[in-house]
Amino acid sequence: MKIKAKKTICLILSAFLIAASLTACASKPAKWNGKTIYTHVLLGIDETDLFQYVGSVDYVFVGKVLEADHTITEENDKSTYGIHVEKNIKGQLIHDIRCSKHGGLLEDGTLLLYESDRIRDTGLPEVGKTYIFMAYAQPDGSLLLSEFYGNTEYTEESLAQFENYHQNQIVSERERFVSKYDACA
């Protein structure tokens, strides 16, 4: 019985050491190293005209960022977010959603953002802050945050502006989908 107990303890200890070594080797979230690179995109709308931009997206909402993973790879250029929806402006999303956004931190800490001929993305949403978001529903039901204006901080003034953009939106013709987070789906 003592031999069996010693073997069991050795197996548990070995498993613990293997798990600890794997955890130590796991990649840690990157921290910004002060460098930013931009990927150029072309949109089918004038991205500086927020009446057109709001007309192009499927959802506009006020949300608080609960969690964020800004680490991206060459295979996956999207950061991910857990967001609590506080107010729907366009579309009807449930309260707690997950979404992604092109851009983020590469493994070496370089920040990858998007730019067009007219505008540059100004940064990524931060945990704990409340923003006005625009998002596209994807064919699989997921949500993709807009290329630009992804960190428009919520104020009463910015809310009034986006409500005006929505009321006077210029709807663009494109294939549209419904999010799995849509309250009406």
PDB file of C-alpha atoms in Angstrom:
ATOM      1  CA  MET A   1       0.000   0.000   0.000  1.00  0.00           C
ATOM      2  CA  LYS A   2       2.883   2.393   0.768  1.00  0.00           C
ATOM      3  CA  ILE A   3       4.408   1.742  -2.672  1.00  0.00           C
ATOM      4  CA  LYS A   4       1.061   2.463  -4.358  1.00  0.00           C
ATOM      5  CA  ALA A   5       0.718   5.715  -2.385  1.00  0.00           C
ATOM      6  CA  LYS A   6       4.265   6.765  -3.320  1.00  0.00           C
ATOM      7  CA  LYS A   7       3.531   6.066  -7.012  1.00  0.00           C
ATOM      8  CA  THR A   8       0.328   8.093  -6.805  1.00  0.00           C
ATOM      9  CA  ILE A   9       2.144  10.996  -5.160  1.00  0.00           C
ATOM     10  CA  CYS A  10       4.894  10.802  -7.801  1.00  0.00           C
ATOM     11  CA  LEU A  11       2.304  10.825 -10.605  1.00  0.00           C
ATOM     12  CA  ILE A  12       0.490  13.810  -9.079  1.00  0.00           C
ATOM     13  CA  LEU A  13       3.776  15.629  -8.536  1.00  0.00           C
ATOM     14  CA  SER A  14       4.873  14.895 -12.117  1.00  0.00           C
ATOM     15  CA  ALA A  15       1.561  16.134 -13.495  1.00  0.00           C
ATOM     16  CA  PHE A  16       1.873  19.298 -11.405  1.00  0.00           C
ATOM     17  CA  LEU A  17       5.429  19.953 -12.658  1.00  0.00           C
ATOM     18  CA  ILE A  18       4.401  19.427 -16.286  1.00  0.00           C
ATOM     19  CA  ALA A  19       1.416  21.771 -15.873  1.00  0.00           C
ATOM     20  CA  ALA A  20       3.616  24.377 -14.178  1.00  0.00           C
ATOM     21  CA  SER A  21       6.201  24.224 -16.953  1.00  0.00           C
ATOM     22  CA  LEU A  22       3.531  24.552 -19.638  1.00  0.00           C
ATOM     23  CA  THR A  23       2.042  27.545 -17.856  1.00  0.00           C
ATOM     24  CA  ALA A  24       5.466  29.173 -17.615  1.00  0.00           C
ATOM     25  CA  CYS A  25       5.956  28.666 -21.369  1.00  0.00           C
ATOM     26  CA  ALA A  26       2.515  29.986 -22.320  1.00  0.00           C
ATOM     27  CA  SER A  27       2.556  33.314 -24.074  1.00  0.00           C
ATOM     28  CA  LYS A  28       1.743  36.291 -21.910  1.00  0.00           C
ATOM     29  CA  PRO A  29      -0.395  39.142 -23.218  1.00  0.00           C
ATOM     30  CA  ALA A  30       1.765  41.622 -25.087  1.00  0.00           C
ATOM     31  CA  LYS A  31       2.272  45.143 -23.760  1.00  0.00           C
ATOM     32  CA  TRP A  32       2.503  48.080 -26.134  1.00  0.00           C
ATOM     33  CA  ASN A  33       6.140  48.829 -26.972  1.00  0.00           C
ATOM     34  CA  GLY A  34       5.417  52.351 -28.261  1.00  0.00           C
ATOM     35  CA  LYS A  35       5.403  51.329 -31.945  1.00  0.00           C
ATOM     36  CA  THR A  36       2.307  51.471 -34.134  1.00  0.00           C
ATOM     37  CA  ILE A  37       1.868  50.179 -37.680  1.00  0.00           C
ATOM     38  CA  TYR A  38      -1.152  50.723 -39.885  1.00  0.00           C
ATOM     39  CA  THR A  39      -2.838  48.405 -42.365  1.00  0.00           C
ATOM     40  CA  HIS A  40      -4.492  50.239 -45.240  1.00  0.00           C
ATOM     41  CA  VAL A  41      -8.157  49.482 -45.973  1.00  0.00           C
ATOM     42  CA  LEU A  42     -10.609  50.679 -48.592  1.00  0.00           C
ATOM     43  CA  LEU A  43     -14.268  51.019 -47.628  1.00  0.00           C
ATOM     44  CA  GLY A  44     -17.248  51.305 -49.949  1.00  0.00           C
ATOM     45  CA  ILE A  45     -18.404  54.426 -48.090  1.00  0.00           C
ATOM     46  CA  ASP A  46     -16.907  57.759 -47.112  1.00  0.00           C
ATOM     47  CA  GLU A  47     -15.648  56.759 -43.672  1.00  0.00           C
ATOM     48  CA  THR A  48     -15.415  60.390 -42.577  1.00  0.00           C
ATOM     49  CA  ASP A  49     -19.186  60.845 -43.102  1.00  0.00           C
ATOM     50  CA  LEU A  50     -20.751  59.375 -39.978  1.00  0.00           C
ATOM     51  CA  PHE A  51     -24.239  59.513 -41.528  1.00  0.00           C
ATOM     52  CA  GLN A  52     -22.967  57.036 -44.154  1.00  0.00           C
ATOM     53  CA  TYR A  53     -20.951  55.038 -41.621  1.00  0.00           C
ATOM     54  CA  VAL A  54     -23.921  54.558 -39.296  1.00  0.00           C
ATOM     55  CA  GLY A  55     -26.028  53.639 -42.332  1.00  0.00           C
ATOM     56  CA  SER A  56     -23.486  50.980 -43.255  1.00  0.00           C
ATOM     57  CA  VAL A  57     -23.239  49.155 -39.906  1.00  0.00           C
ATOM     58  CA  ASP A  58     -25.907  46.886 -38.423  1.00  0.00           C
ATOM     59  CA  TYR A  59     -25.666  47.998 -34.790  1.00  0.00           C
ATOM     60  CA  VAL A  60     -24.784  51.167 -32.893  1.00  0.00           C
ATOM     61  CA  PHE A  61     -24.771  50.948 -29.115  1.00  0.00           C
ATOM     62  CA  VAL A  62     -23.350  52.286 -25.875  1.00  0.00           C
ATOM     63  CA  GLY A  63     -21.327  49.647 -24.075  1.00  0.00           C
ATOM     64  CA  LYS A  64     -18.910  49.203 -21.206  1.00  0.00           C
ATOM     65  CA  VAL A  65     -15.843  47.067 -21.908  1.00  0.00           C
ATOM     66  CA  LEU A  66     -15.701  44.295 -19.307  1.00  0.00           C
ATOM     67  CA  GLU A  67     -12.756  42.383 -20.745  1.00  0.00           C
ATOM     68  CA  ALA A  68     -10.362  42.676 -23.657  1.00  0.00           C
ATOM     69  CA  ASP A  69      -7.721  40.536 -25.299  1.00  0.00           C
ATOM     70  CA  HIS A  70      -5.696  42.814 -27.559  1.00  0.00           C
ATOM     71  CA  THR A  71      -3.125  40.148 -28.476  1.00  0.00           C
ATOM     72  CA  ILE A  72      -3.240  39.206 -32.149  1.00  0.00           C
ATOM     73  CA  THR A  73      -1.200  36.965 -34.420  1.00  0.00           C
ATOM     74  CA  GLU A  74      -0.433  36.917 -38.118  1.00  0.00           C
ATOM     75  CA  GLU A  75      -3.161  34.272 -38.494  1.00  0.00           C
ATOM     76  CA  ASN A  76      -5.753  36.210 -36.491  1.00  0.00           C
ATOM     77  CA  ASP A  77      -5.662  40.003 -36.738  1.00  0.00           C
ATOM     78  CA  LYS A  78      -8.625  40.583 -34.416  1.00  0.00           C
ATOM     79  CA  SER A  79      -8.686  41.538 -30.757  1.00  0.00           C
ATOM     80  CA  THR A  80     -11.685  40.355 -28.733  1.00  0.00           C
ATOM     81  CA  TYR A  81     -13.945  42.053 -26.220  1.00  0.00           C
ATOM     82  CA  GLY A  82     -16.608  41.264 -23.671  1.00  0.00           C
ATOM     83  CA  ILE A  83     -19.003  44.210 -23.569  1.00  0.00           C
ATOM     84  CA  HIS A  84     -22.062  45.058 -21.488  1.00  0.00           C
ATOM     85  CA  VAL A  85     -24.556  46.870 -23.719  1.00  0.00           C
ATOM     86  CA  GLU A  86     -26.045  49.789 -21.803  1.00  0.00           C
ATOM     87  CA  LYS A  87     -28.116  51.404 -24.581  1.00  0.00           C
ATOM     88  CA  ASN A  88     -29.050  50.419 -28.129  1.00  0.00           C
ATOM     89  CA  ILE A  89     -29.078  53.217 -30.686  1.00  0.00           C
ATOM     90  CA  LYS A  90     -29.425  51.140 -33.874  1.00  0.00           C
ATOM     91  CA  GLY A  91     -30.542  47.515 -33.649  1.00  0.00           C
ATOM     92  CA  GLN A  92     -31.380  45.630 -30.468  1.00  0.00           C
ATOM     93  CA  LEU A  93     -28.570  43.702 -28.802  1.00  0.00           C
ATOM     94  CA  ILE A  94     -28.820  41.729 -25.580  1.00  0.00           C
ATOM     95  CA  HIS A  95     -26.927  43.077 -22.571  1.00  0.00           C
ATOM     96  CA  ASP A  96     -23.784  40.930 -22.569  1.00  0.00           C
ATOM     97  CA  ILE A  97     -21.993  40.318 -25.854  1.00  0.00           C
ATOM     98  CA  ARG A  98     -18.639  39.235 -27.235  1.00  0.00           C
ATOM     99  CA  CYS A  99     -17.220  40.870 -30.320  1.00  0.00           C
ATOM    100  CA  SER A 100     -13.972  41.362 -32.191  1.00  0.00           C
ATOM    101  CA  LYS A 101     -12.164  44.230 -33.878  1.00  0.00           C
ATOM    102  CA  HIS A 102      -9.445  44.260 -36.492  1.00  0.00           C
ATOM    103  CA  GLY A 103      -6.217  45.387 -34.894  1.00  0.00           C
ATOM    104  CA  GLY A 104      -4.444  44.822 -31.638  1.00  0.00           C
ATOM    105  CA  LEU A 105      -1.037  44.047 -30.217  1.00  0.00           C
ATOM    106  CA  LEU A 106       1.366  41.777 -32.046  1.00  0.00           C
ATOM    107  CA  GLU A 107       3.453  39.390 -29.954  1.00  0.00           C
ATOM    108  CA  ASP A 108       6.365  41.866 -29.927  1.00  0.00           C
ATOM    109  CA  GLY A 109       4.111  44.621 -28.549  1.00  0.00           C
ATOM    110  CA  THR A 110       3.663  46.564 -31.799  1.00  0.00           C
ATOM    111  CA  LEU A 111       0.160  48.017 -32.108  1.00  0.00           C
ATOM    112  CA  LEU A 112      -1.590  47.208 -35.393  1.00  0.00           C
ATOM    113  CA  LEU A 113      -4.371  49.615 -36.389  1.00  0.00           C
ATOM    114  CA  TYR A 114      -6.268  50.389 -39.597  1.00  0.00           C
ATOM    115  CA  GLU A 115      -6.105  53.447 -41.819  1.00  0.00           C
ATOM    116  CA  SER A 116      -7.738  54.572 -45.044  1.00  0.00           C
ATOM    117  CA  ASP A 117      -6.884  57.382 -47.433  1.00  0.00           C
ATOM    118  CA  ARG A 118      -8.883  59.752 -45.199  1.00  0.00           C
ATOM    119  CA  ILE A 119      -8.632  58.597 -41.587  1.00  0.00           C
ATOM    120  CA  ARG A 120      -6.602  56.566 -39.083  1.00  0.00           C
ATOM    121  CA  ASP A 121      -7.952  54.448 -36.255  1.00  0.00           C
ATOM    122  CA  THR A 122      -7.086  56.185 -33.010  1.00  0.00           C
ATOM    123  CA  GLY A 123      -6.786  53.179 -30.715  1.00  0.00           C
ATOM    124  CA  LEU A 124      -8.435  50.236 -29.039  1.00  0.00           C
ATOM    125  CA  PRO A 125     -11.222  50.190 -26.463  1.00  0.00           C
ATOM    126  CA  GLU A 126      -9.998  49.827 -22.864  1.00  0.00           C
ATOM    127  CA  VAL A 127     -11.427  47.709 -20.063  1.00  0.00           C
ATOM    128  CA  GLY A 128     -13.621  49.673 -17.665  1.00  0.00           C
ATOM    129  CA  LYS A 129     -14.462  52.466 -20.114  1.00  0.00           C
ATOM    130  CA  THR A 130     -17.791  53.126 -21.800  1.00  0.00           C
ATOM    131  CA  TYR A 131     -17.893  53.817 -25.533  1.00  0.00           C
ATOM    132  CA  ILE A 132     -20.276  54.237 -28.415  1.00  0.00           C
ATOM    133  CA  PHE A 133     -19.661  51.269 -30.692  1.00  0.00           C
ATOM    134  CA  MET A 134     -20.641  50.483 -34.257  1.00  0.00           C
ATOM    135  CA  ALA A 135     -20.679  46.850 -35.360  1.00  0.00           C
ATOM    136  CA  TYR A 136     -21.344  44.625 -38.351  1.00  0.00           C
ATOM    137  CA  ALA A 137     -23.146  41.301 -37.917  1.00  0.00           C
ATOM    138  CA  GLN A 138     -21.139  38.509 -39.563  1.00  0.00           C
ATOM    139  CA  PRO A 139     -22.488  35.472 -41.468  1.00  0.00           C
ATOM    140  CA  ASP A 140     -21.796  33.244 -38.418  1.00  0.00           C
ATOM    141  CA  GLY A 141     -23.750  35.599 -36.116  1.00  0.00           C
ATOM    142  CA  SER A 142     -20.686  37.125 -34.469  1.00  0.00           C
ATOM    143  CA  LEU A 143     -20.133  40.880 -34.214  1.00  0.00           C
ATOM    144  CA  LEU A 144     -17.234  42.773 -35.767  1.00  0.00           C
ATOM    145  CA  LEU A 145     -16.647  46.286 -34.444  1.00  0.00           C
ATOM    146  CA  SER A 146     -16.187  49.018 -37.035  1.00  0.00           C
ATOM    147  CA  GLU A 147     -12.767  49.701 -38.492  1.00  0.00           C
ATOM    148  CA  PHE A 148     -12.796  53.277 -37.217  1.00  0.00           C
ATOM    149  CA  TYR A 149     -14.443  55.172 -34.351  1.00  0.00           C
ATOM    150  CA  GLY A 150     -14.076  52.089 -32.139  1.00  0.00           C
ATOM    151  CA  ASN A 151     -13.078  54.115 -29.133  1.00  0.00           C
ATOM    152  CA  THR A 152     -15.536  57.014 -29.181  1.00  0.00           C
ATOM    153  CA  GLU A 153     -15.948  57.606 -25.461  1.00  0.00           C
ATOM    154  CA  TYR A 154     -19.510  57.896 -24.231  1.00  0.00           C
ATOM    155  CA  THR A 155     -20.710  61.338 -23.172  1.00  0.00           C
ATOM    156  CA  GLU A 156     -24.175  62.874 -23.341  1.00  0.00           C
ATOM    157  CA  GLU A 157     -22.886  64.968 -26.257  1.00  0.00           C
ATOM    158  CA  SER A 158     -21.488  61.980 -28.199  1.00  0.00           C
ATOM    159  CA  LEU A 159     -24.733  60.063 -27.547  1.00  0.00           C
ATOM    160  CA  ALA A 160     -26.785  62.940 -29.006  1.00  0.00           C
ATOM    161  CA  GLN A 161     -24.475  63.053 -32.047  1.00  0.00           C
ATOM    162  CA  PHE A 162     -24.809  59.316 -32.743  1.00  0.00           C
ATOM    163  CA  GLU A 163     -28.571  59.421 -32.238  1.00  0.00           C
ATOM    164  CA  ASN A 164     -28.631  62.196 -34.870  1.00  0.00           C
ATOM    165  CA  TYR A 165     -26.431  60.129 -37.225  1.00  0.00           C
ATOM    166  CA  HIS A 166     -28.833  57.225 -36.809  1.00  0.00           C
ATOM    167  CA  GLN A 167     -31.975  59.321 -37.346  1.00  0.00           C
ATOM    168  CA  ASN A 168     -30.476  60.815 -40.517  1.00  0.00           C
ATOM    169  CA  GLN A 169     -28.396  57.848 -41.669  1.00  0.00           C
ATOM    170  CA  ILE A 170     -27.612  57.215 -45.316  1.00  0.00           C
ATOM    171  CA  VAL A 171     -28.202  53.482 -45.662  1.00  0.00           C
ATOM    172  CA  SER A 172     -25.707  51.661 -47.849  1.00  0.00           C
ATOM    173  CA  GLU A 173     -26.625  48.657 -49.925  1.00  0.00           C
ATOM    174  CA  ARG A 174     -24.700  45.594 -48.784  1.00  0.00           C
ATOM    175  CA  GLU A 175     -25.447  42.053 -47.726  1.00  0.00           C
ATOM    176  CA  ARG A 176     -26.607  42.145 -44.116  1.00  0.00           C
ATOM    177  CA  PHE A 177     -26.743  39.549 -41.384  1.00  0.00           C
ATOM    178  CA  VAL A 178     -28.319  39.269 -37.936  1.00  0.00           C
ATOM    179  CA  SER A 179     -26.147  38.815 -34.876  1.00  0.00           C
ATOM    180  CA  LYS A 180     -26.609  35.881 -32.524  1.00  0.00           C
ATOM    181  CA  TYR A 181     -26.706  38.607 -29.853  1.00  0.00           C
ATOM    182  CA  ASP A 182     -29.711  40.316 -31.457  1.00  0.00           C
ATOM    183  CA  ALA A 183     -32.523  40.579 -28.894  1.00  0.00           C
ATOM    184  CA  CYS A 184     -35.122  40.102 -31.604  1.00  0.00           C
ATOM    185  CA  ALA A 185     -33.569  36.994 -33.188  1.00  0.00           C
TER     186      ALA A 185
END
